[in-house]
PDB file of C-alpha atoms in Angstrom:
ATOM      1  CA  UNK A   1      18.855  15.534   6.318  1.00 83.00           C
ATOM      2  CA  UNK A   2      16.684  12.782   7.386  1.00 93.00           C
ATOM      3  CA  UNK A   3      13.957  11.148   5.234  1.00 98.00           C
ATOM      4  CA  UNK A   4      10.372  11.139   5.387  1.00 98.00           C
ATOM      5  CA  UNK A   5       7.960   8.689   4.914  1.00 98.00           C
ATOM      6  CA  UNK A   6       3.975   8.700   4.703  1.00 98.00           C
ATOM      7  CA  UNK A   7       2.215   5.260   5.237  1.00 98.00           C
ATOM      8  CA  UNK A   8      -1.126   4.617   4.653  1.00 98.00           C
ATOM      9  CA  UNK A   9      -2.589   1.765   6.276  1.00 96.00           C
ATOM     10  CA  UNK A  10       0.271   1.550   8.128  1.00 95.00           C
ATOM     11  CA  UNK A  11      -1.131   0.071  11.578  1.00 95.00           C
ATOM     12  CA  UNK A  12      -1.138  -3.318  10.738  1.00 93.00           C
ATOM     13  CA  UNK A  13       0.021  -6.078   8.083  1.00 94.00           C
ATOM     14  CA  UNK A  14       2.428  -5.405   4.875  1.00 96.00           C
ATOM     15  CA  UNK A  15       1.487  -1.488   5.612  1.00 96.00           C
ATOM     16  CA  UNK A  16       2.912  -1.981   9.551  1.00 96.00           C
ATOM     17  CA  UNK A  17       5.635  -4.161   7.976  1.00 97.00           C
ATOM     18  CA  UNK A  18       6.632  -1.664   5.227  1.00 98.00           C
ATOM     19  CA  UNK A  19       6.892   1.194   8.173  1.00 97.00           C
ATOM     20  CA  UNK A  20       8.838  -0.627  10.837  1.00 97.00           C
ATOM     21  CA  UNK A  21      11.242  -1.351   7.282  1.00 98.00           C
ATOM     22  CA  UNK A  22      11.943   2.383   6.680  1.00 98.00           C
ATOM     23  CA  UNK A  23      11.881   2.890  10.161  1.00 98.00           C
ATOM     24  CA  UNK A  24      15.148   0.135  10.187  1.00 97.00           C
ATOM     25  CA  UNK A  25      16.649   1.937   7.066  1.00 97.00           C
ATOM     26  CA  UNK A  26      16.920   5.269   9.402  1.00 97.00           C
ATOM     27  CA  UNK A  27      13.110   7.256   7.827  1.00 98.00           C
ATOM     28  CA  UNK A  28      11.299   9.393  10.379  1.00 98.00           C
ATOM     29  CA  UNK A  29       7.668   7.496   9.684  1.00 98.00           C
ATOM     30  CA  UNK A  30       3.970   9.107   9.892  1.00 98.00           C
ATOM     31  CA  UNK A  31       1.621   6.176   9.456  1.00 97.00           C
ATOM     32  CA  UNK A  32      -2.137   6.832   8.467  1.00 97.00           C
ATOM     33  CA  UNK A  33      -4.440   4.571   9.529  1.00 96.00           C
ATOM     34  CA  UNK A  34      -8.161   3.615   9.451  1.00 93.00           C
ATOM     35  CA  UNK A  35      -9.502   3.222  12.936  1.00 87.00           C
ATOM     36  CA  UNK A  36      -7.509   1.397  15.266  1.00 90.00           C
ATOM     37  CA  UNK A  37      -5.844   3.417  17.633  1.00 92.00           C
ATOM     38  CA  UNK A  38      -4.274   0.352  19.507  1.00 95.00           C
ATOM     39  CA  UNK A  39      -2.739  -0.589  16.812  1.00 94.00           C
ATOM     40  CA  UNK A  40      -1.391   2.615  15.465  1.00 95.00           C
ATOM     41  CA  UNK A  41      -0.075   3.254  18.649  1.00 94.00           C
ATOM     42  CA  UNK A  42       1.855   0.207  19.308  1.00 95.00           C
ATOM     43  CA  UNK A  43       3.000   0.302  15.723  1.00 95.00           C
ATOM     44  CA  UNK A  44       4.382   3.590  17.037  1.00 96.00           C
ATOM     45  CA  UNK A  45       5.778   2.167  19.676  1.00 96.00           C
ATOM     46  CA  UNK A  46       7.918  -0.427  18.066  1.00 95.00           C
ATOM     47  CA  UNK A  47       9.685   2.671  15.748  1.00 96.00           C
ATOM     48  CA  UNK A  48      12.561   4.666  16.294  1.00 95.00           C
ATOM     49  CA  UNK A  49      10.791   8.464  15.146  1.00 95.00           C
ATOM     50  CA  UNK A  50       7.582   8.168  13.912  1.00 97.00           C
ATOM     51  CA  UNK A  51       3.599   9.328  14.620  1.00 97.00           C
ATOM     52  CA  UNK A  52       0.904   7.995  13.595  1.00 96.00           C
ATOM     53  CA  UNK A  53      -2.505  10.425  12.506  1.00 95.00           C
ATOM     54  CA  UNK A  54      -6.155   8.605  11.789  1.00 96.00           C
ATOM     55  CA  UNK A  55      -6.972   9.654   8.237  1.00 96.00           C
ATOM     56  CA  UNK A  56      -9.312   8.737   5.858  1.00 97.00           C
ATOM     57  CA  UNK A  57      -7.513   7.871   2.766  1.00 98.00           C
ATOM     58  CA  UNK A  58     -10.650   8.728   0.392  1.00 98.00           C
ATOM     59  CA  UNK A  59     -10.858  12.432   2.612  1.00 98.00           C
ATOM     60  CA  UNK A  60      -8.931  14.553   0.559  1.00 98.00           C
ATOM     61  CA  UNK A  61      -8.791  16.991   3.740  1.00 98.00           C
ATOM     62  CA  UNK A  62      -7.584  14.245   5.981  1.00 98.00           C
ATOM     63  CA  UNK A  63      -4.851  13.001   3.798  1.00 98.00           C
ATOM     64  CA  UNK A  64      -3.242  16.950   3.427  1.00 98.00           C
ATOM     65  CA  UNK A  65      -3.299  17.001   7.352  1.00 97.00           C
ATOM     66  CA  UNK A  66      -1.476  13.878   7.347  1.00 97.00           C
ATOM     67  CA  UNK A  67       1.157  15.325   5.042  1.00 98.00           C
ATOM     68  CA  UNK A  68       0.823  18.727   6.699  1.00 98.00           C
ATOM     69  CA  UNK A  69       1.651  16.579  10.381  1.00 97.00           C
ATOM     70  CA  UNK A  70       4.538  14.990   8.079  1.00 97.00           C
ATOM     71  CA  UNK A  71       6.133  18.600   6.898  1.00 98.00           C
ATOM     72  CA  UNK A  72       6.062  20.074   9.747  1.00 97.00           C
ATOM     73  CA  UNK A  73       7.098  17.391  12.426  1.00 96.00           C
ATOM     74  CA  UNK A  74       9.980  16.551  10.141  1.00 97.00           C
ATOM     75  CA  UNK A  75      10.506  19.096   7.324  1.00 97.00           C
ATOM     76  CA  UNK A  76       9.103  17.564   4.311  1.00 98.00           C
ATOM     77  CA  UNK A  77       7.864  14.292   2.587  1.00 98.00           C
ATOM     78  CA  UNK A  78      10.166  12.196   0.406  1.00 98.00           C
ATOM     79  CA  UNK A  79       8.690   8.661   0.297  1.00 98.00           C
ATOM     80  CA  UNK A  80       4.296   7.903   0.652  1.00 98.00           C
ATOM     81  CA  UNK A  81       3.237   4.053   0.320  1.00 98.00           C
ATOM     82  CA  UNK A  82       0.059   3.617  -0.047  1.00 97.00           C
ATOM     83  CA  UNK A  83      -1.088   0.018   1.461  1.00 97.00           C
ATOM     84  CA  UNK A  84      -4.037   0.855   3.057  1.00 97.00           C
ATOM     85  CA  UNK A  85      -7.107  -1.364   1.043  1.00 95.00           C
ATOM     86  CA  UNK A  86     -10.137  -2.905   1.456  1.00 95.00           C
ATOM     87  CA  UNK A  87     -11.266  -6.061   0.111  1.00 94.00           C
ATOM     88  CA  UNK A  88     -14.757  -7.729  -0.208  1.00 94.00           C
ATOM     89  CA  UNK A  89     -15.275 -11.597  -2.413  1.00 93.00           C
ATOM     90  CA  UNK A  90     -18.391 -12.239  -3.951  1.00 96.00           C
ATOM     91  CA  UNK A  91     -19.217 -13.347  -7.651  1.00 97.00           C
ATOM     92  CA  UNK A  92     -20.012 -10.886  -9.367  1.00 98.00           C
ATOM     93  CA  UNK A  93     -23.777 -12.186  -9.494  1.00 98.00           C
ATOM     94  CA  UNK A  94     -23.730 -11.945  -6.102  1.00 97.00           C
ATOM     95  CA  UNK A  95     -21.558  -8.856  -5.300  1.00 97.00           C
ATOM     96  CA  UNK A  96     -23.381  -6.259  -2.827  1.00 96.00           C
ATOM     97  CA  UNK A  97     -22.981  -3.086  -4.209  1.00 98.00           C
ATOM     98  CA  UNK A  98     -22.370  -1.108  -1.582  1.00 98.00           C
ATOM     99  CA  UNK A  99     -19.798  -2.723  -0.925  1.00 97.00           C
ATOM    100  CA  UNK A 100     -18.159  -2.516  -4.164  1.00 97.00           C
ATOM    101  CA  UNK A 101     -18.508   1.280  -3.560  1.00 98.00           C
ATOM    102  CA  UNK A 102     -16.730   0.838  -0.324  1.00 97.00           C
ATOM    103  CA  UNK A 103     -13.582  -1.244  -1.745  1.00 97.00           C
ATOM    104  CA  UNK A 104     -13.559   1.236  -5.107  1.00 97.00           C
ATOM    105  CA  UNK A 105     -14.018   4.328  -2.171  1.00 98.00           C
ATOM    106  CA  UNK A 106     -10.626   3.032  -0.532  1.00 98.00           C
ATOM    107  CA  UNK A 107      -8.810   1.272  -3.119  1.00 98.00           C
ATOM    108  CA  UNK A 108      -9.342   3.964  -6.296  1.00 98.00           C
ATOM    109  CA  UNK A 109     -10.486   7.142  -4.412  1.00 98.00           C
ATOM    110  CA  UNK A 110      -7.839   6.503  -1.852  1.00 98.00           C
ATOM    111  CA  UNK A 111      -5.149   5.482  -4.117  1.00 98.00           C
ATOM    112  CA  UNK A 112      -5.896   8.815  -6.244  1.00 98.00           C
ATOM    113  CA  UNK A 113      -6.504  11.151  -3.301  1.00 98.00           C
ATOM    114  CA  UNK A 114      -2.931  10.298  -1.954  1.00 98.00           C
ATOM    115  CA  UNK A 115      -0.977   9.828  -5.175  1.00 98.00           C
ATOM    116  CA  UNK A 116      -2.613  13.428  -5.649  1.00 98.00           C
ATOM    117  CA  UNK A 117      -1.216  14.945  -2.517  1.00 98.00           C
ATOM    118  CA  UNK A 118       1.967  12.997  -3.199  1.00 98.00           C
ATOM    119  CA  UNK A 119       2.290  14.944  -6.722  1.00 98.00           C
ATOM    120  CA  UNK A 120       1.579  17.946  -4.951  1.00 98.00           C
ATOM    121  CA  UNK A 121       4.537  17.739  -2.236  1.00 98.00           C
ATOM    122  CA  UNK A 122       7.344  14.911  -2.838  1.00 98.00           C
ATOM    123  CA  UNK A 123      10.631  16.450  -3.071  1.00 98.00           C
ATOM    124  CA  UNK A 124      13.205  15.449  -5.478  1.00 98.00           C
ATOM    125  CA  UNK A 125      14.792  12.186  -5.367  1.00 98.00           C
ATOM    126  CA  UNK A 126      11.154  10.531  -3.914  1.00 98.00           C
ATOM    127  CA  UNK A 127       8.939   7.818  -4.460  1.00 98.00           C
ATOM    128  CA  UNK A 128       5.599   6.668  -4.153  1.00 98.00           C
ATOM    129  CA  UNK A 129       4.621   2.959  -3.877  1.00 98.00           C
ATOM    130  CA  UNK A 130       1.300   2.008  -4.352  1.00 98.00           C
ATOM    131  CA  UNK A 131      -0.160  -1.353  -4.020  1.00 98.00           C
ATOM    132  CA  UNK A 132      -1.819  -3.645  -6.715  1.00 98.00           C
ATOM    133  CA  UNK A 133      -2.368  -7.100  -6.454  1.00 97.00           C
ATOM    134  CA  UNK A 134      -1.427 -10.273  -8.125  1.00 96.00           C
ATOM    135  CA  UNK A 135      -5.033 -11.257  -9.245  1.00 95.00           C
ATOM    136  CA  UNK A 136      -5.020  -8.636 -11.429  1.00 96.00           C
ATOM    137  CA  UNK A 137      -2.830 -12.089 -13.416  1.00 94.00           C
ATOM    138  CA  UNK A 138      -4.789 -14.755 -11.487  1.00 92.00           C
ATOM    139  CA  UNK A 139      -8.058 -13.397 -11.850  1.00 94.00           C
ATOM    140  CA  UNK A 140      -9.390 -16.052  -9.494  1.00 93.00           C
ATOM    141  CA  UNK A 141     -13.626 -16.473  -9.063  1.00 95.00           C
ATOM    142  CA  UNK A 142     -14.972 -14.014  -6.539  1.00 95.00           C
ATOM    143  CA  UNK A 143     -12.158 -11.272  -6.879  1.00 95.00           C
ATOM    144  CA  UNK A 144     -13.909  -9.136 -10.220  1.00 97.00           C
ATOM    145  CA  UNK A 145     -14.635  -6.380  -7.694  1.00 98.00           C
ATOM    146  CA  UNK A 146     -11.144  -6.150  -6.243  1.00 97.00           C
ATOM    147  CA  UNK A 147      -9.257  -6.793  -8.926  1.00 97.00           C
ATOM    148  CA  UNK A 148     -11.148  -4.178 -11.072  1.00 98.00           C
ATOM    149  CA  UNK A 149     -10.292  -1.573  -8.582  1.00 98.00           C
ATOM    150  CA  UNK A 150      -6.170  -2.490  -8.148  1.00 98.00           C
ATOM    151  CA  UNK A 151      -6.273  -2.683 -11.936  1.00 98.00           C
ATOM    152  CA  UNK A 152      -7.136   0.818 -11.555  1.00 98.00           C
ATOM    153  CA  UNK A 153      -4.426   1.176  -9.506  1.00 98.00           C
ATOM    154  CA  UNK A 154      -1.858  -0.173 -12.143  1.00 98.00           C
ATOM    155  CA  UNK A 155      -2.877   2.503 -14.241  1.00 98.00           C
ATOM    156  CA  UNK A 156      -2.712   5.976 -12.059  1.00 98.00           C
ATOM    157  CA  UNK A 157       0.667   5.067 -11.486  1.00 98.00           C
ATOM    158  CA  UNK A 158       1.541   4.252 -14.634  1.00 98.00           C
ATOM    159  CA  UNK A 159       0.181   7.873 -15.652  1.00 98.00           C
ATOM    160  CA  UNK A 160       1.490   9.562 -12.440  1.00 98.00           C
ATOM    161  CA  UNK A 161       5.248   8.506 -13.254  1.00 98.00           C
ATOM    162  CA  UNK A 162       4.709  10.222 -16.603  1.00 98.00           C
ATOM    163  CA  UNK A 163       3.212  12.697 -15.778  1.00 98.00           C
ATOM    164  CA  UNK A 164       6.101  13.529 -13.078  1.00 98.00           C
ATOM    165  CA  UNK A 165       8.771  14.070 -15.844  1.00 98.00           C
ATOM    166  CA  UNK A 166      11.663  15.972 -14.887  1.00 98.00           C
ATOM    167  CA  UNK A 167      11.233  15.892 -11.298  1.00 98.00           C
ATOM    168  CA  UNK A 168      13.337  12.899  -9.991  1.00 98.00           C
ATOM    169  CA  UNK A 169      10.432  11.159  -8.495  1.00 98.00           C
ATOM    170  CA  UNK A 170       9.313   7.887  -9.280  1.00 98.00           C
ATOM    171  CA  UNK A 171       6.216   5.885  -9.396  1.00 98.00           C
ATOM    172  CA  UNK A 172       5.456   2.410  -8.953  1.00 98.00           C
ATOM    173  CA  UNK A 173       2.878  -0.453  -7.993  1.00 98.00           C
ATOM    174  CA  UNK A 174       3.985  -3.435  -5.779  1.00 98.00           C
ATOM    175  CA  UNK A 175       1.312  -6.456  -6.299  1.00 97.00           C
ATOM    176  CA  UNK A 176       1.678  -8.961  -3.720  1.00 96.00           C
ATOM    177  CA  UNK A 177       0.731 -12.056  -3.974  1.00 92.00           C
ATOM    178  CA  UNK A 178      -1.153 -14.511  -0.942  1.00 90.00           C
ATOM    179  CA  UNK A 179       0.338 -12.820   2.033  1.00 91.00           C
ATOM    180  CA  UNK A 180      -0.235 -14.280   5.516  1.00 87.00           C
ATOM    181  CA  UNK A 181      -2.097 -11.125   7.068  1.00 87.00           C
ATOM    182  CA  UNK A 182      -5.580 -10.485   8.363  1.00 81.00           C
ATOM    183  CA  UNK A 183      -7.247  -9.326   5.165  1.00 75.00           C
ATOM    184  CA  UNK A 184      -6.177 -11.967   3.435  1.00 81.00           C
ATOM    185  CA  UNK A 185      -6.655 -14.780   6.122  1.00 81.00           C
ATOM    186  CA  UNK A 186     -10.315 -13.495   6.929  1.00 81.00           C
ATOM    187  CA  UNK A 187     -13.140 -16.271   6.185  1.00 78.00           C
ATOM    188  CA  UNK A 188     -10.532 -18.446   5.245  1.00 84.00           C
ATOM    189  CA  UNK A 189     -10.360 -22.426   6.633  1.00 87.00           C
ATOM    190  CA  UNK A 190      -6.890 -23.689   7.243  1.00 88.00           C
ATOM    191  CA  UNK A 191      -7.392 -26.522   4.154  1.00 91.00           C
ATOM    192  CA  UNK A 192      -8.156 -23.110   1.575  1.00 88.00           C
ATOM    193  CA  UNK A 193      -4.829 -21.291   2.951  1.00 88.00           C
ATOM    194  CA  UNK A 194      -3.208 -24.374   2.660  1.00 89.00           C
ATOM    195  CA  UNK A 195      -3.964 -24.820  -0.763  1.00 89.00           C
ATOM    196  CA  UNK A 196      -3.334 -21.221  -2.224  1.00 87.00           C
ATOM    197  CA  UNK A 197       0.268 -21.427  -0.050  1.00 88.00           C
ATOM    198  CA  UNK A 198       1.142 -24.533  -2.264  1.00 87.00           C
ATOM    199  CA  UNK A 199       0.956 -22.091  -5.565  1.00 85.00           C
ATOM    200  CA  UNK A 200       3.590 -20.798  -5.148  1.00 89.00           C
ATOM    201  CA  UNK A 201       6.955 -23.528  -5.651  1.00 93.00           C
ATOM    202  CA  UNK A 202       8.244 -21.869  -2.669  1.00 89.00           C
ATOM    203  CA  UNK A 203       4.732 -23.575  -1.112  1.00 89.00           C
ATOM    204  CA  UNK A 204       4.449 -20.767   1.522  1.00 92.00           C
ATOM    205  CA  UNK A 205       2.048 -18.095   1.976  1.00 91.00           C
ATOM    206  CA  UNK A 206       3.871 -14.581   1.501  1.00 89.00           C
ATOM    207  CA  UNK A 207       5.293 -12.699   5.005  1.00 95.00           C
ATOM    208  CA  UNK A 208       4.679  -9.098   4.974  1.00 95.00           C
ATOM    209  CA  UNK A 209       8.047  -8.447   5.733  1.00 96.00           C
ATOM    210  CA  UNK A 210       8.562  -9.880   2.221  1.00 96.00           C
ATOM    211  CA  UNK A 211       6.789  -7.120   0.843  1.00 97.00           C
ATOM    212  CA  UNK A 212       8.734  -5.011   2.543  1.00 98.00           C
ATOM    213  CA  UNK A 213      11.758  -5.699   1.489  1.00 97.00           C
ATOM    214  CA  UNK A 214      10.795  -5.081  -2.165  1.00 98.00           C
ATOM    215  CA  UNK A 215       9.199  -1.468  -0.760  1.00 98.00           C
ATOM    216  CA  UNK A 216      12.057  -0.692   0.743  1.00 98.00           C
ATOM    217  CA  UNK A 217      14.203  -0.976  -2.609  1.00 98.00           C
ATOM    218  CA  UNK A 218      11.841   1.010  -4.118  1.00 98.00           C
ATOM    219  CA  UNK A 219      11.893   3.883  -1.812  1.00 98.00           C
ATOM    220  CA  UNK A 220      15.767   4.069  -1.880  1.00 96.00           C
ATOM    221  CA  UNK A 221      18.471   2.775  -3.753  1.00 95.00           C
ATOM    222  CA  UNK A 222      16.173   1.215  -6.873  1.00 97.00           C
ATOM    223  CA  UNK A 223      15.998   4.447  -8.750  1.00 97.00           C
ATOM    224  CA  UNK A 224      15.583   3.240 -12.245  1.00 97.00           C
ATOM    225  CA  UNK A 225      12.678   1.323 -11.529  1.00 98.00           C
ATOM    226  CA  UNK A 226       9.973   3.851 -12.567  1.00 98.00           C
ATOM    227  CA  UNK A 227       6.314   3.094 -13.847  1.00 98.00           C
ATOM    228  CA  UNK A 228       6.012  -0.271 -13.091  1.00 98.00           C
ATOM    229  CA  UNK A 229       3.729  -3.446 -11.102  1.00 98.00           C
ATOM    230  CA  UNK A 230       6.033  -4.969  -9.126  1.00 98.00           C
ATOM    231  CA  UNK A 231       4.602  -8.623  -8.329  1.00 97.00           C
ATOM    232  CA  UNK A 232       6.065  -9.698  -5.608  1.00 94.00           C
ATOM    233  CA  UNK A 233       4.396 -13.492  -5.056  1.00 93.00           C
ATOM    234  CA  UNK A 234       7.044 -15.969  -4.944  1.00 92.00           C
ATOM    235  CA  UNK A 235       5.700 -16.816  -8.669  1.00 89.00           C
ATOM    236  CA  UNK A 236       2.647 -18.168  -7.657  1.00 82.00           C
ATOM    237  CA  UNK A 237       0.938 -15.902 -10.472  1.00 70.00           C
TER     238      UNK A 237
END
């Protein structure tokens, strides 16, 4: 029986990465994405059996199509990672609002609306990943907002892996640390990236495909793993 994936925010950076991963390890693959259809579709492309569906990750109705697409294109659902996230730096003296409600829409309300659905229809022997972030430890100036809502992320799967007793699925967070993708590279000058590569002593910035390798252990062989953050920064946190 082949396995199934979900994964949000799978279009582009670590989400992409984490797809074309399982993809390699021999998943069928439904990414979820935001918006960009070019992307989705040459994300597609670049996969052995997968489809990709635009979903909302806070639309609780969107996200049971996408695992709806997932069942019945491929029989079930036996691995979701959740990557897809927003992020917005201010101080929080400074911090618009409404954009804080947009980051805590995607990052909480997403994170809960798909863990939810997950609950609902992983079969045994699955996993869900969900993704943190390492400043929940660095806590660096301007990150409150988006640190506050992975933190919340830490906890629902925490709870989630308890609360899934008995069922052979686990639960887990992966927190990376500075990754070289667009989010993170965004408003960034070359002498900032610079600096926050040289935090880490392997004084690089992260590769999604690094993330990606940890994901992958988590969806498969790494079974006693269970209710954990996984920070995955090359100890630069």
């Amino acid at each position: 029986m082949t396995r199934v994936a979900v994964v949000t925010g799978g279009s582009r950076g670590i989400g992409r990465a984490v797809a074309q991963r399982l993809d390699r390890d021999g998943l069928a693959v439904v990414i979820g994405y935001a918006g960009n259809d070019a992307a989705a579709q040459e994300a597609v492309a670049s996969m052995r059996q997968a489809r990709a569906v635009r979903a909302d990750v806070a639309d609780e109705t969107a996200v049971a199509a996408l695992f709806d697409l997932a069942e019945r294109e491929f029989g079930g659902v036996d691995v979701v990672v959740n990557a897809a996230g927003r992020m917005t730096l201010q101080p929080v003296a400074e911090l618009d609002l409404d954009a804080l409600d947009r980051m805590h829409r995607t990052n909480i309300r997403g994170t809960f609306v798909v863990s939810r659905e997950a609950a609902r229809r992983l079969r045994s022997g699955g996993a869900l990943i969900n993704f943190s972030t390492s400043q929940t430890r660095l806590l660096s100036p301007a990150y409150a907002g988006y640190a506050a809502s992975k933190a919340a992320v830490e906890a629902l799967s925490l709870v989630l892996a308890r609360e899934l007793r008995g069922r052979d699925i686990t639960v887990n967070a992966v927190a990376p640390g500075p990754t070289a993708t667009e989010l993170f590279l965004d408003g960034k000058d070359e002498a900032t990236v610079e600096r926050i590569a040289k935090l880490s002593p392997m004084e690089r910035l992260g590769r999604p495909e690094d993330i990606a390798e940890v994901v992958a252990g988590l969806a498969g062989a790494m079974r006693w793993v269970n209710g954990q953050t996984i920070f995955t920064n090359g100890a630069a946190a």
